[in-house]
Coordinates of C-alpha atoms in Angstrom, one line a residue:
M169 CA 100.6 141.9 135.0
K170 CA 99.2 141.3 138.2
K171 CA 97.8 138.0 136.8
I172 CA 101.9 136.7 135.6
V173 CA 102.6 137.8 139.7
L174 CA 99.6 135.8 140.9
V175 CA 100.3 132.8 138.3
T176 CA 104.3 132.5 139.4
V177 CA 103.2 133.1 143.0
A178 CA 101.2 130.1 142.4
A179 CA 102.9 127.8 141.0
M180 CA 106.2 128.9 143.0
I181 CA 104.2 127.7 145.8
A182 CA 103.0 125.3 144.8
A183 CA 106.1 123.8 143.3
T184 CA 107.1 124.0 147.4
A185 CA 104.4 122.3 148.5
A186 CA 105.2 119.4 145.9
F187 CA 109.3 119.7 147.1
A188 CA 108.6 119.2 150.5
Q189 CA 106.0 116.4 150.2
S190 CA 108.5 114.5 148.0
D191 CA 110.5 114.4 151.7
A192 CA 106.9 112.4 153.0
D193 CA 107.2 110.3 149.4
Y194 CA 110.7 109.8 149.5
Q195 CA 110.4 107.8 153.4
G196 CA 107.3 106.0 152.0
Y197 CA 109.5 104.4 148.6
M198 CA 112.2 104.1 151.7
K199 CA 109.4 101.2 154.0
A200 CA 108.1 99.8 150.6
I201 CA 111.6 99.1 149.6
A202 CA 112.3 97.3 153.3
G203 CA 109.0 96.2 153.4
A204 CA 109.5 94.4 149.8
N205 CA 113.5 93.4 150.5
G206 CA 112.6 91.6 153.3
S207 CA 109.9 89.6 151.7
L208 CA 112.4 88.6 148.8
G209 CA 114.6 87.4 151.4
K210 CA 112.5 85.1 152.4
N211 CA 111.2 83.9 149.9
L212 CA 114.1 83.0 148.1
E213 CA 115.2 81.5 151.4
A214 CA 111.3 79.7 150.3
K215 CA 112.3 79.0 146.6
N216 CA 109.0 81.1 145.8
A217 CA 109.7 82.0 142.3
A218 CA 106.5 84.0 142.1
G219 CA 107.1 86.0 144.9
V220 CA 111.2 86.4 144.2
A221 CA 109.3 87.9 140.9
A222 CA 106.9 89.7 142.4
D223 CA 108.5 91.5 145.6
A224 CA 111.4 92.2 142.7
Q225 CA 109.3 94.1 140.5
K226 CA 107.7 96.0 143.8
I227 CA 110.8 96.9 144.3
A228 CA 112.5 98.2 140.4
D229 CA 109.4 99.9 140.7
T230 CA 109.1 102.4 143.1
M231 CA 112.8 103.2 142.1
K232 CA 111.8 104.4 139.4
Q233 CA 110.3 107.0 141.7
V234 CA 113.1 107.5 144.1
E235 CA 114.5 108.2 140.7
A236 CA 112.9 110.9 140.2
F237 CA 113.2 112.1 143.7
W238 CA 116.7 112.4 143.6
Q239 CA 116.2 114.0 139.6
G240 CA 114.7 116.8 141.0
R241 CA 117.3 117.3 143.7
N242 CA 119.9 117.3 140.9
T243 CA 121.4 114.7 143.0
A244 CA 124.2 112.4 140.0
D245 CA 125.5 110.3 142.6
A246 CA 121.8 109.1 144.1
V247 CA 120.3 109.5 140.8
A248 CA 122.8 106.7 140.1
F249 CA 122.5 104.2 142.8
S250 CA 118.9 103.7 142.6
Q251 CA 119.0 103.0 138.4
K252 CA 121.1 100.6 139.5
A253 CA 119.2 98.8 142.3
G254 CA 116.1 99.0 140.5
A255 CA 118.3 97.6 137.1
A256 CA 118.9 95.3 139.5
A257 CA 116.0 94.3 140.4
T258 CA 114.7 94.0 136.8
A259 CA 117.4 91.5 136.5
I260 CA 115.7 89.8 140.2
A261 CA 112.1 89.4 138.6
T262 CA 113.7 88.6 135.0
A263 CA 115.4 85.6 136.7
A264 CA 112.9 84.9 138.8
K265 CA 109.8 84.7 136.2
A266 CA 111.9 82.4 134.2
G267 CA 112.9 80.0 137.1
N268 CA 116.5 80.8 137.7
L269 CA 116.3 82.0 141.8
D270 CA 120.3 81.1 141.9
E271 CA 120.9 84.2 138.9
A272 CA 117.5 86.0 141.2
A273 CA 119.7 84.7 144.5
A274 CA 123.3 86.7 142.5
A275 CA 121.3 89.6 141.1
Q276 CA 119.9 90.5 145.0
K277 CA 123.8 91.0 146.1
T278 CA 124.8 93.6 143.2
M279 CA 121.5 95.4 144.7
A280 CA 122.2 96.1 148.0
P281 CA 125.5 97.9 147.6
N282 CA 123.4 100.4 145.8
C283 CA 121.2 100.3 148.4
G284 CA 124.4 101.2 150.9
G285 CA 126.2 103.4 148.9
C286 CA 123.0 106.1 149.0
H287 CA 122.4 105.7 152.4
M288 CA 125.3 106.0 153.2
A289 CA 125.6 109.6 151.3
H290 CA 121.9 110.3 151.5
R291 CA 120.9 110.3 154.7
D292 CA 121.8 111.3 158.8
K293 CA 120.2 108.8 161.4
T294 CA 118.4 111.3 164.0
D295 CA 117.2 110.3 167.2
A296 CA 113.5 109.9 165.1
G297 CA 114.7 107.5 162.7
F298 CA 116.6 109.3 159.2
K299 CA 116.8 111.9 157.9
I300 CA 117.8 113.0 154.4
K301 CA 120.8 115.0 153.5

């Protein structure tokens, strides 16, 4: 019986630590996406299809982590925002790999509103930056 209680308590502590760590991880995801999105815009301007594809793929991969974060918080609208943004990033990468930068640019315009919608719903500005709602 003591083992069951100890294992349960240990699992609860681990889950709490994982949840706390995920906030820090989430901040890292957002920074990675912001950097890749900035690079994506520059690569679109420069007509660098390989760069666009790589940046978009990084965003798509990171959006999977963002989606998992919000699934863990059972936040349906944020999950949907991250899925739609990830799908747009995948479309950008696919178009860029095919050399169709006009299509990639159009897909980028569908990604931004999803990012912005999630930011409006789930983050608060603080003196130190932003806080997850």
